PDB file of C-alpha atoms in Angstrom:
ATOM      1  CA  MET A 143     -12.100  12.729   2.171  1.00 43.00           C
ATOM      2  CA  ALA A 144      -9.418  15.117   0.934  1.00 44.00           C
ATOM      3  CA  SER A 145      -7.958  15.469   4.312  1.00 56.00           C
ATOM      4  CA  ARG A 146      -7.204  11.659   4.463  1.00 63.00           C
ATOM      5  CA  TYR A 147      -3.593  12.226   3.785  1.00 67.00           C
ATOM      6  CA  LYS A 148      -2.852  14.087   6.874  1.00 58.00           C
ATOM      7  CA  VAL A 149      -3.834  11.052   8.990  1.00 53.00           C
ATOM      8  CA  LYS A 150      -2.447   8.762   6.422  1.00 54.00           C
ATOM      9  CA  LYS A 151       0.985  10.239   6.668  1.00 49.00           C
ATOM     10  CA  GLU A 152       1.218   9.965  10.471  1.00 49.00           C
ATOM     11  CA  ALA A 153       0.113   6.258  10.037  1.00 49.00           C
ATOM     12  CA  THR A 154       2.538   5.443   7.365  1.00 46.00           C
ATOM     13  CA  GLU A 155       5.499   6.723   9.074  1.00 45.00           C
ATOM     14  CA  GLU A 156       4.883   4.261  11.796  1.00 46.00           C
ATOM     15  CA  GLN A 157       5.379   1.393   9.301  1.00 42.00           C
ATOM     16  CA  GLY A 158       9.079   1.063  10.001  1.00 39.00           C
ATOM     17  CA  GLU A 159      11.051  -1.197   7.529  1.00 40.00           C
ATOM     18  CA  LYS A 160       8.470  -3.655   5.442  1.00 39.00           C
ATOM     19  CA  ALA A 161       9.597  -7.340   5.379  1.00 34.00           C
ATOM     20  CA  LYS A 162      11.335  -8.193   2.058  1.00 38.00           C
ATOM     21  CA  LYS A 163      10.588 -11.838   1.882  1.00 40.00           C
ATOM     22  CA  THR A 164       7.949 -12.938  -0.352  1.00 38.00           C
ATOM     23  CA  ARG A 165       5.804 -15.903  -0.496  1.00 38.00           C
ATOM     24  CA  GLU A 166       3.061 -17.414  -2.590  1.00 45.00           C
ATOM     25  CA  ARG A 167      -0.218 -16.093  -1.636  1.00 49.00           C
ATOM     26  CA  LYS A 168      -3.724 -17.380  -2.419  1.00 52.00           C
ATOM     27  CA  PRO A 169      -5.823 -15.563  -4.902  1.00 47.00           C
ATOM     28  CA  GLY A 170      -7.333 -12.411  -3.179  1.00 49.00           C
ATOM     29  CA  GLU A 171      -4.966 -12.838  -0.143  1.00 53.00           C
ATOM     30  CA  LEU A 172      -3.445  -9.584   0.749  1.00 53.00           C
ATOM     31  CA  SER A 173       0.022  -8.714   1.126  1.00 60.00           C
ATOM     32  CA  ARG A 174       1.400  -7.183   4.316  1.00 59.00           C
ATOM     33  CA  PHE A 175       1.941  -3.643   2.323  1.00 60.00           C
ATOM     34  CA  GLN A 176      -1.963  -4.054   1.144  1.00 56.00           C
ATOM     35  CA  LYS A 177      -2.862  -4.691   4.735  1.00 56.00           C
ATOM     36  CA  THR A 178      -0.950  -1.671   5.922  1.00 58.00           C
ATOM     37  CA  VAL A 179      -2.802   0.434   3.262  1.00 57.00           C
ATOM     38  CA  ILE A 180      -6.080  -1.007   4.252  1.00 52.00           C
ATOM     39  CA  VAL A 181      -5.480  -0.153   7.857  1.00 51.00           C
ATOM     40  CA  LEU A 182      -4.681   3.323   6.937  1.00 55.00           C
ATOM     41  CA  PHE A 183      -7.958   3.660   4.845  1.00 49.00           C
ATOM     42  CA  ILE A 184     -10.071   2.350   7.727  1.00 44.00           C
ATOM     43  CA  VAL A 185      -8.335   4.768  10.231  1.00 44.00           C
ATOM     44  CA  VAL A 186      -8.598   7.679   7.665  1.00 47.00           C
ATOM     45  CA  PHE A 187     -12.208   6.654   6.466  1.00 43.00           C
ATOM     46  CA  ALA A 188     -13.377   6.897  10.099  1.00 42.00           C
ATOM     47  CA  LEU A 189     -12.033  10.321  10.704  1.00 40.00           C
ATOM     48  CA  SER A 190     -13.540  11.790   7.335  1.00 46.00           C
ATOM     49  CA  THR A 191     -17.006  12.594   5.850  1.00 43.00           C
ATOM     50  CA  LEU A 192     -18.837   9.694   7.154  1.00 49.00           C
ATOM     51  CA  ALA A 193     -17.420   9.727  10.716  1.00 46.00           C
ATOM     52  CA  GLY A 194     -20.855  10.503  12.256  1.00 49.00           C
ATOM     53  CA  ALA A 195     -22.505   7.588  10.772  1.00 51.00           C
ATOM     54  CA  LEU A 196     -19.500   5.228  11.217  1.00 55.00           C
ATOM     55  CA  ALA A 197     -19.660   6.008  14.911  1.00 52.00           C
ATOM     56  CA  SER A 198     -23.090   4.482  15.231  1.00 52.00           C
ATOM     57  CA  VAL A 199     -22.051   1.652  12.915  1.00 54.00           C
ATOM     58  CA  PHE A 200     -19.146   0.713  15.271  1.00 55.00           C
ATOM     59  CA  GLN A 201     -20.849   1.507  18.673  1.00 55.00           C
ATOM     60  CA  SER A 202     -20.965  -2.307  19.464  1.00 48.00           C
ATOM     61  CA  GLN A 203     -17.339  -2.417  19.565  1.00 52.00           C
ATOM     62  CA  ASN A 204     -17.098   0.120  22.398  1.00 52.00           C
ATOM     63  CA  GLN A 205     -19.463  -2.555  24.560  1.00 55.00           C
ATOM     64  CA  SER A 206     -16.608  -5.068  24.474  1.00 59.00           C
ATOM     65  CA  GLN A 207     -18.368  -7.030  21.879  1.00 68.00           C
ATOM     66  CA  PRO A 208     -15.879  -9.396  20.344  1.00 81.00           C
ATOM     67  CA  LEU A 209     -14.856  -8.201  16.598  1.00 88.00           C
ATOM     68  CA  THR A 210     -15.461 -10.915  13.987  1.00 93.00           C
ATOM     69  CA  VAL A 211     -16.518 -10.935  10.538  1.00 95.00           C
ATOM     70  CA  GLU A 212     -20.052 -11.630  11.748  1.00 95.00           C
ATOM     71  CA  THR A 213     -20.181  -8.472  13.972  1.00 94.00           C
ATOM     72  CA  ILE A 214     -18.796  -6.435  11.070  1.00 95.00           C
ATOM     73  CA  ASP A 215     -21.499  -7.652   8.854  1.00 97.00           C
ATOM     74  CA  GLU A 216     -24.070  -6.856  11.443  1.00 94.00           C
ATOM     75  CA  ASN A 217     -22.794  -3.204  11.954  1.00 94.00           C
ATOM     76  CA  TYR A 218     -22.810  -2.498   8.221  1.00 97.00           C
ATOM     77  CA  GLU A 219     -25.821  -4.361   6.838  1.00 97.00           C
ATOM     78  CA  GLY A 220     -28.480  -1.880   8.206  1.00 97.00           C
ATOM     79  CA  VAL A 221     -26.648   1.343   7.115  1.00 97.00           C
ATOM     80  CA  VAL A 222     -26.101  -0.124   3.777  1.00 98.00           C
ATOM     81  CA  ALA A 223     -29.522  -1.497   3.418  1.00 98.00           C
ATOM     82  CA  ASP A 224     -31.047   1.882   4.313  1.00 98.00           C
ATOM     83  CA  LEU A 225     -29.038   3.605   1.470  1.00 98.00           C
ATOM     84  CA  GLU A 226     -29.728   0.890  -1.095  1.00 98.00           C
ATOM     85  CA  ALA A 227     -33.409   1.696  -0.389  1.00 98.00           C
ATOM     86  CA  LYS A 228     -32.806   5.383  -0.959  1.00 98.00           C
ATOM     87  CA  VAL A 229     -31.278   4.635  -4.480  1.00 98.00           C
ATOM     88  CA  ALA A 230     -34.039   2.037  -5.304  1.00 98.00           C
ATOM     89  CA  GLU A 231     -36.458   5.014  -4.989  1.00 98.00           C
ATOM     90  CA  ASN A 232     -34.213   7.391  -6.737  1.00 98.00           C
ATOM     91  CA  PRO A 233     -31.531   6.066  -8.964  1.00 97.00           C
ATOM     92  CA  GLU A 234     -29.983   9.277  -9.552  1.00 98.00           C
ATOM     93  CA  ASP A 235     -29.326   9.913  -5.837  1.00 98.00           C
ATOM     94  CA  THR A 236     -25.638  10.560  -6.250  1.00 98.00           C
ATOM     95  CA  GLU A 237     -25.025  11.254  -2.639  1.00 98.00           C
ATOM     96  CA  SER A 238     -26.372   7.939  -1.511  1.00 98.00           C
ATOM     97  CA  LEU A 239     -24.394   6.197  -4.414  1.00 98.00           C
ATOM     98  CA  LYS A 240     -21.213   7.654  -3.184  1.00 98.00           C
ATOM     99  CA  SER A 241     -21.927   6.740   0.561  1.00 98.00           C
ATOM    100  CA  LEU A 242     -22.792   3.237  -0.780  1.00 98.00           C
ATOM    101  CA  GLY A 243     -19.476   2.859  -2.436  1.00 98.00           C
ATOM    102  CA  ASP A 244     -17.583   4.403   0.426  1.00 98.00           C
ATOM    103  CA  TYR A 245     -19.461   1.994   3.038  1.00 98.00           C
ATOM    104  CA  CYS A 246     -18.988  -1.047   0.918  1.00 98.00           C
ATOM    105  CA  SER A 247     -15.268  -0.413   0.574  1.00 97.00           C
ATOM    106  CA  SER A 248     -14.829   0.249   4.300  1.00 96.00           C
ATOM    107  CA  TRP A 249     -16.898  -2.723   5.096  1.00 97.00           C
ATOM    108  CA  ALA A 250     -14.693  -4.881   2.782  1.00 97.00           C
ATOM    109  CA  MET A 251     -11.499  -3.802   4.377  1.00 94.00           C
ATOM    110  CA  ASN A 252     -12.733  -4.476   7.859  1.00 94.00           C
ATOM    111  CA  VAL A 253     -13.759  -7.910   6.616  1.00 96.00           C
ATOM    112  CA  SER A 254     -10.391  -8.351   4.750  1.00 94.00           C
ATOM    113  CA  MET A 255      -8.426  -7.668   8.152  1.00 92.00           C
ATOM    114  CA  LEU A 256     -10.263 -10.357   9.997  1.00 93.00           C
ATOM    115  CA  ALA A 257     -10.469 -12.913   7.201  1.00 93.00           C
ATOM    116  CA  ALA A 258      -9.748 -16.206   8.489  1.00 93.00           C
ATOM    117  CA  SER A 259     -10.929 -18.299   5.461  1.00 95.00           C
ATOM    118  CA  ASP A 260     -11.493 -18.329   1.629  1.00 96.00           C
ATOM    119  CA  GLU A 261     -15.008 -17.697   2.255  1.00 97.00           C
ATOM    120  CA  ASP A 262     -14.185 -14.416   4.035  1.00 96.00           C
ATOM    121  CA  THR A 263     -11.878 -13.250   1.534  1.00 96.00           C
ATOM    122  CA  ALA A 264     -14.421 -14.036  -1.192  1.00 97.00           C
ATOM    123  CA  HIS A 265     -17.020 -11.946   0.856  1.00 98.00           C
ATOM    124  CA  SER A 266     -14.483  -8.993   1.100  1.00 97.00           C
ATOM    125  CA  ASN A 267     -13.786  -9.115  -2.833  1.00 98.00           C
ATOM    126  CA  ASP A 268     -17.605  -9.235  -3.270  1.00 98.00           C
ATOM    127  CA  LEU A 269     -18.063  -6.106  -1.144  1.00 98.00           C
ATOM    128  CA  LEU A 270     -15.323  -4.382  -3.168  1.00 98.00           C
ATOM    129  CA  THR A 271     -17.061  -5.385  -6.366  1.00 98.00           C
ATOM    130  CA  LYS A 272     -20.203  -3.781  -5.178  1.00 99.00           C
ATOM    131  CA  ALA A 273     -18.424  -0.632  -4.175  1.00 99.00           C
ATOM    132  CA  ILE A 274     -17.066  -0.400  -7.747  1.00 99.00           C
ATOM    133  CA  GLY A 275     -20.490  -0.863  -9.044  1.00 99.00           C
ATOM    134  CA  TYR A 276     -21.975   1.894  -7.002  1.00 99.00           C
ATOM    135  CA  TYR A 277     -19.075   4.243  -7.958  1.00 99.00           C
ATOM    136  CA  ASP A 278     -19.713   3.284 -11.521  1.00 99.00           C
ATOM    137  CA  GLN A 279     -23.470   4.294 -11.137  1.00 99.00           C
ATOM    138  CA  TYR A 280     -22.251   7.628  -9.701  1.00 99.00           C
ATOM    139  CA  LEU A 281     -19.748   8.444 -12.474  1.00 98.00           C
ATOM    140  CA  ALA A 282     -22.343   7.578 -15.027  1.00 98.00           C
ATOM    141  CA  LEU A 283     -24.353  10.645 -13.546  1.00 98.00           C
ATOM    142  CA  GLU A 284     -21.503  13.191 -12.840  1.00 97.00           C
ATOM    143  CA  ASP A 285     -17.820  13.377 -13.013  1.00 97.00           C
ATOM    144  CA  SER A 286     -15.780  13.110  -9.649  1.00 98.00           C
ATOM    145  CA  ASN A 287     -12.072  12.766  -9.556  1.00 98.00           C
ATOM    146  CA  GLU A 288     -12.551  11.775  -5.840  1.00 97.00           C
ATOM    147  CA  VAL A 289     -14.971   8.905  -6.717  1.00 98.00           C
ATOM    148  CA  ALA A 290     -12.888   7.865  -9.623  1.00 98.00           C
ATOM    149  CA  THR A 291      -9.808   7.599  -7.349  1.00 98.00           C
ATOM    150  CA  SER A 292     -11.657   5.756  -4.705  1.00 97.00           C
ATOM    151  CA  ARG A 293     -13.015   3.247  -7.582  1.00 98.00           C
ATOM    152  CA  ALA A 294      -9.366   2.748  -8.616  1.00 98.00           C
ATOM    153  CA  MET A 295      -8.209   1.905  -5.332  1.00 97.00           C
ATOM    154  CA  CYS A 296     -10.899  -0.782  -4.831  1.00 98.00           C
ATOM    155  CA  PHE A 297      -9.250  -2.882  -7.416  1.00 98.00           C
ATOM    156  CA  TYR A 298      -6.039  -2.643  -5.511  1.00 96.00           C
ATOM    157  CA  TYR A 299      -7.731  -3.792  -2.324  1.00 96.00           C
ATOM    158  CA  GLN A 300      -8.992  -6.594  -4.304  1.00 96.00           C
ATOM    159  CA  GLY A 301      -5.253  -7.550  -5.149  1.00 94.00           C
ATOM    160  CA  ASP A 302      -5.404  -6.198  -8.702  1.00 96.00           C
ATOM    161  CA  THR A 303      -2.663  -3.773  -8.588  1.00 96.00           C
ATOM    162  CA  ALA A 304      -2.103  -3.652 -12.309  1.00 96.00           C
ATOM    163  CA  THR A 305      -5.866  -2.533 -12.987  1.00 98.00           C
ATOM    164  CA  ALA A 306      -5.648  -0.039 -10.349  1.00 98.00           C
ATOM    165  CA  VAL A 307      -2.523   1.541 -11.697  1.00 98.00           C
ATOM    166  CA  THR A 308      -3.771   1.691 -15.212  1.00 98.00           C
ATOM    167  CA  THR A 309      -7.027   3.325 -14.076  1.00 98.00           C
ATOM    168  CA  LEU A 310      -5.121   6.018 -12.032  1.00 98.00           C
ATOM    169  CA  GLN A 311      -2.722   6.449 -14.899  1.00 98.00           C
ATOM    170  CA  GLU A 312      -5.751   7.010 -17.229  1.00 98.00           C
ATOM    171  CA  LEU A 313      -7.363   9.480 -14.599  1.00 98.00           C
ATOM    172  CA  THR A 314      -4.200  11.399 -14.111  1.00 98.00           C
ATOM    173  CA  ALA A 315      -3.622  11.852 -17.881  1.00 98.00           C
ATOM    174  CA  ALA A 316      -7.285  13.147 -18.546  1.00 96.00           C
ATOM    175  CA  GLY A 317      -9.800  14.881 -15.939  1.00 94.00           C
ATOM    176  CA  GLY A 318      -7.806  14.080 -12.785  1.00 96.00           C
ATOM    177  CA  ALA A 319      -4.488  15.725 -14.189  1.00 96.00           C
ATOM    178  CA  GLU A 320      -4.738  18.320 -11.376  1.00 97.00           C
ATOM    179  CA  TYR A 321      -6.242  16.061  -8.725  1.00 98.00           C
ATOM    180  CA  ALA A 322      -3.456  15.784  -5.978  1.00 97.00           C
ATOM    181  CA  PRO A 323      -4.912  12.472  -4.191  1.00 97.00           C
ATOM    182  CA  ALA A 324      -4.999  10.639  -7.448  1.00 98.00           C
ATOM    183  CA  TRP A 325      -1.167  11.225  -7.980  1.00 98.00           C
ATOM    184  CA  ALA A 326      -0.383  10.379  -4.308  1.00 97.00           C
ATOM    185  CA  ASP A 327      -2.273   7.155  -4.618  1.00 97.00           C
ATOM    186  CA  LEU A 328      -0.558   6.388  -7.961  1.00 98.00           C
ATOM    187  CA  GLY A 329       2.627   7.035  -6.185  1.00 97.00           C
ATOM    188  CA  LEU A 330       1.664   4.559  -3.409  1.00 96.00           C
ATOM    189  CA  LEU A 331       0.908   1.709  -6.024  1.00 97.00           C
ATOM    190  CA  TYR A 332       4.359   2.533  -7.925  1.00 97.00           C
ATOM    191  CA  GLU A 333       6.014   2.162  -4.791  1.00 95.00           C
ATOM    192  CA  GLN A 334       4.378  -1.056  -4.010  1.00 93.00           C
ATOM    193  CA  GLN A 335       5.282  -2.528  -7.209  1.00 95.00           C
ATOM    194  CA  GLY A 336       9.018  -1.513  -6.578  1.00 94.00           C
ATOM    195  CA  SER A 337       8.959   1.093  -9.403  1.00 96.00           C
ATOM    196  CA  THR A 338      10.771   3.702  -7.291  1.00 95.00           C
ATOM    197  CA  ASP A 339      11.449   6.365  -9.994  1.00 97.00           C
ATOM    198  CA  GLU A 340       7.829   6.361 -11.126  1.00 98.00           C
ATOM    199  CA  ALA A 341       6.803   6.526  -7.493  1.00 97.00           C
ATOM    200  CA  ARG A 342       8.947   9.455  -6.891  1.00 98.00           C
ATOM    201  CA  ALA A 343       7.641  11.283  -9.921  1.00 98.00           C
ATOM    202  CA  ALA A 344       4.056  10.816  -8.853  1.00 98.00           C
ATOM    203  CA  TYR A 345       4.521  11.799  -5.374  1.00 98.00           C
ATOM    204  CA  GLU A 346       6.465  15.210  -6.583  1.00 98.00           C
ATOM    205  CA  LYS A 347       3.476  15.679  -8.806  1.00 98.00           C
ATOM    206  CA  ALA A 348       1.094  15.219  -5.866  1.00 98.00           C
ATOM    207  CA  ALA A 349       3.021  17.675  -3.747  1.00 98.00           C
ATOM    208  CA  GLU A 350       3.143  20.224  -6.421  1.00 98.00           C
ATOM    209  CA  LEU A 351      -0.532  20.236  -6.783  1.00 98.00           C
ATOM    210  CA  ASP A 352      -1.123  20.816  -3.129  1.00 97.00           C
ATOM    211  CA  PRO A 353       1.458  23.439  -2.512  1.00 97.00           C
ATOM    212  CA  GLU A 354      -0.295  24.848   0.739  1.00 96.00           C
ATOM    213  CA  ASP A 355      -0.847  21.273   2.026  1.00 96.00           C
ATOM    214  CA  GLU A 356      -4.523  22.301   2.267  1.00 95.00           C
ATOM    215  CA  ALA A 357      -5.529  18.517   1.513  1.00 93.00           C
ATOM    216  CA  GLY A 358      -2.541  17.013   3.580  1.00 95.00           C
ATOM    217  CA  VAL A 359      -1.278  15.524   0.268  1.00 96.00           C
ATOM    218  CA  LYS A 360       1.854  17.537   0.205  1.00 97.00           C
ATOM    219  CA  SER A 361       3.086  16.523   3.485  1.00 96.00           C
ATOM    220  CA  TYR A 362       2.141  12.975   2.745  1.00 96.00           C
ATOM    221  CA  ALA A 363       3.950  12.856  -0.548  1.00 97.00           C
ATOM    222  CA  GLU A 364       6.999  14.366   0.787  1.00 97.00           C
ATOM    223  CA  GLY A 365       6.976  11.975   3.881  1.00 96.00           C
ATOM    224  CA  ARG A 366       6.832   9.061   1.377  1.00 96.00           C
ATOM    225  CA  ILE A 367       9.798  10.292  -0.579  1.00 97.00           C
ATOM    226  CA  SER A 368      11.991  10.778   2.647  1.00 96.00           C
ATOM    227  CA  GLN A 369      11.047   7.233   3.353  1.00 94.00           C
ATOM    228  CA  MET A 370      12.009   6.084   0.109  1.00 95.00           C
ATOM    229  CA  ASP A 371      15.464   7.952   0.320  1.00 95.00           C
ATOM    230  CA  GLU A 372      16.034   6.368   3.803  1.00 94.00           C
ATOM    231  CA  ALA A 373      15.316   2.963   2.375  1.00 91.00           C
ATOM    232  CA  ALA A 374      17.599   3.439  -0.543  1.00 85.00           C
ATOM    233  CA  SER A 375      20.391   4.808   1.755  1.00 86.00           C
ATOM    234  CA  ASP A 376      20.036   1.834   4.153  1.00 76.00           C
ATOM    235  CA  ASP A 377      20.112  -0.591   0.951  1.00 71.00           C
ATOM    236  CA  ASP A 378      23.412   1.335  -0.196  1.00 69.00           C
ATOM    237  CA  ALA A 379      24.846   0.905   3.203  1.00 69.00           C
ATOM    238  CA  THR A 380      23.995  -2.865   3.233  1.00 76.00           C
ATOM    239  CA  ALA A 381      25.383  -3.251  -0.220  1.00 71.00           C
ATOM    240  CA  ASP A 382      28.696  -1.413   0.799  1.00 68.00           C
ATOM    241  CA  GLU A 383      29.047  -3.775   3.919  1.00 75.00           C
ATOM    242  CA  ALA A 384      28.453  -6.849   1.819  1.00 70.00           C
ATOM    243  CA  ALA A 385      31.008  -5.541  -0.736  1.00 68.00           C
ATOM    244  CA  SER A 386      33.678  -4.768   2.201  1.00 70.00           C
ATOM    245  CA  ASP A 387      32.929  -8.418   3.508  1.00 67.00           C
ATOM    246  CA  ASP A 388      33.611  -9.789   0.184  1.00 66.00           C
ATOM    247  CA  ASP A 389      36.752  -7.807  -0.260  1.00 64.00           C
ATOM    248  CA  ALA A 390      38.005  -9.002   3.204  1.00 61.00           C
ATOM    249  CA  THR A 391      37.059 -12.595   2.322  1.00 67.00           C
ATOM    250  CA  ALA A 392      38.905 -12.081  -1.061  1.00 64.00           C
ATOM    251  CA  ASP A 393      42.213 -10.800   0.948  1.00 66.00           C
ATOM    252  CA  ASP A 394      41.893 -13.738   3.228  1.00 66.00           C
ATOM    253  CA  ALA A 395      41.769 -16.201   0.514  1.00 65.00           C
ATOM    254  CA  ALA A 396      44.710 -14.483  -1.381  1.00 64.00           C
ATOM    255  CA  ALA A 397      46.947 -14.622   1.941  1.00 64.00           C
ATOM    256  CA  ASP A 398      45.961 -18.217   2.282  1.00 67.00           C
ATOM    257  CA  ASP A 399      46.819 -19.070  -1.197  1.00 68.00           C
ATOM    258  CA  ALA A 400      50.208 -17.110  -0.778  1.00 64.00           C
ATOM    259  CA  ALA A 401      51.166 -19.073   2.261  1.00 64.00           C
ATOM    260  CA  ASP A 402      50.161 -22.274   0.586  1.00 66.00           C
ATOM    261  CA  ALA A 403      52.385 -21.658  -2.340  1.00 64.00           C
ATOM    262  CA  GLY A 404      55.209 -20.621  -0.133  1.00 64.00           C
ATOM    263  CA  GLN A 405      55.063 -23.841   1.752  1.00 63.00           C
ATOM    264  CA  THR A 406      54.880 -25.693  -1.641  1.00 58.00           C
ATOM    265  CA  ALA A 407      57.944 -23.940  -2.772  1.00 56.00           C
ATOM    266  CA  GLU A 408      59.849 -25.017   0.132  1.00 58.00           C
ATOM    267  CA  GLY A 409      59.361 -28.686  -0.653  1.00 60.00           C
ATOM    268  CA  THR A 410      60.643 -28.298  -4.236  1.00 55.00           C
ATOM    269  CA  PRO A 411      63.994 -29.885  -5.235  1.00 56.00           C
ATOM    270  CA  ASP A 412      65.607 -26.478  -6.042  1.00 59.00           C
ATOM    271  CA  ALA A 413      64.629 -25.181  -2.505  1.00 54.00           C
ATOM    272  CA  GLN A 414      65.879 -28.418  -0.882  1.00 54.00           C
ATOM    273  CA  ALA A 415      69.264 -28.034  -2.899  1.00 54.00           C
ATOM    274  CA  ASP A 416      69.720 -24.460  -1.828  1.00 58.00           C
ATOM    275  CA  SER A 417      69.006 -25.489   1.681  1.00 55.00           C
ATOM    276  CA  GLY A 418      71.793 -28.028   1.534  1.00 54.00           C
ATOM    277  CA  ASN A 419      74.306 -25.726   0.033  1.00 52.00           C
TER     278      ASN A 419
END
């Protein structure tokens, strides 16, 4: 899935400006930013290593079948059950373990996008927990920066950004220090938290580790930095405009005060005496 950033960059650039208003969300409910990330994941996942299998998983969608949580479940259940049977026969089947983690993640994200109840949200989170479990089984057998990064992002999709950030920080400080996608995802999480300096540093590191853009990370990271710069420029322009409006308001108020003071002075005894003379 290393090439996912080439698709992710194009989709991210279509985001536009994100709504800056916040509201109270239920536990497990996704923010708009998280939903955008999930959409990107689903698009990228479908175009990556499991594309062939996913084509059969979603063939019913091409038959005008209404897309609901129930149909999503039906599409994934068979594929996941087959993989689980393989792992039951051979618990050290790392290929199947990774596929299970990837499928459960994708399944969870499709469910989360269609979630219409607390039960649906809980279902999505349960699937993400299963994905983390399969990734853990894989990592107990062999190291993989790709799997470790995917595992970390599952926490984010569950709404636990802090754990996702900590996990990626630990990964990039150890075995994943030279793994560009981990830095790119860490930058994304920092950006979501509003830690723009940290996000920029992570994106710059990601781009540095993919100098030829072979994994698409360099262009993705540079694209995110450009959007951050544009957002900062827009914020500065808005702040300058607000300051200008404040100055104009202050000038108007001062002029009004001066006019009021002049009218008051005309009514004083001294002013009346001077007028009489």
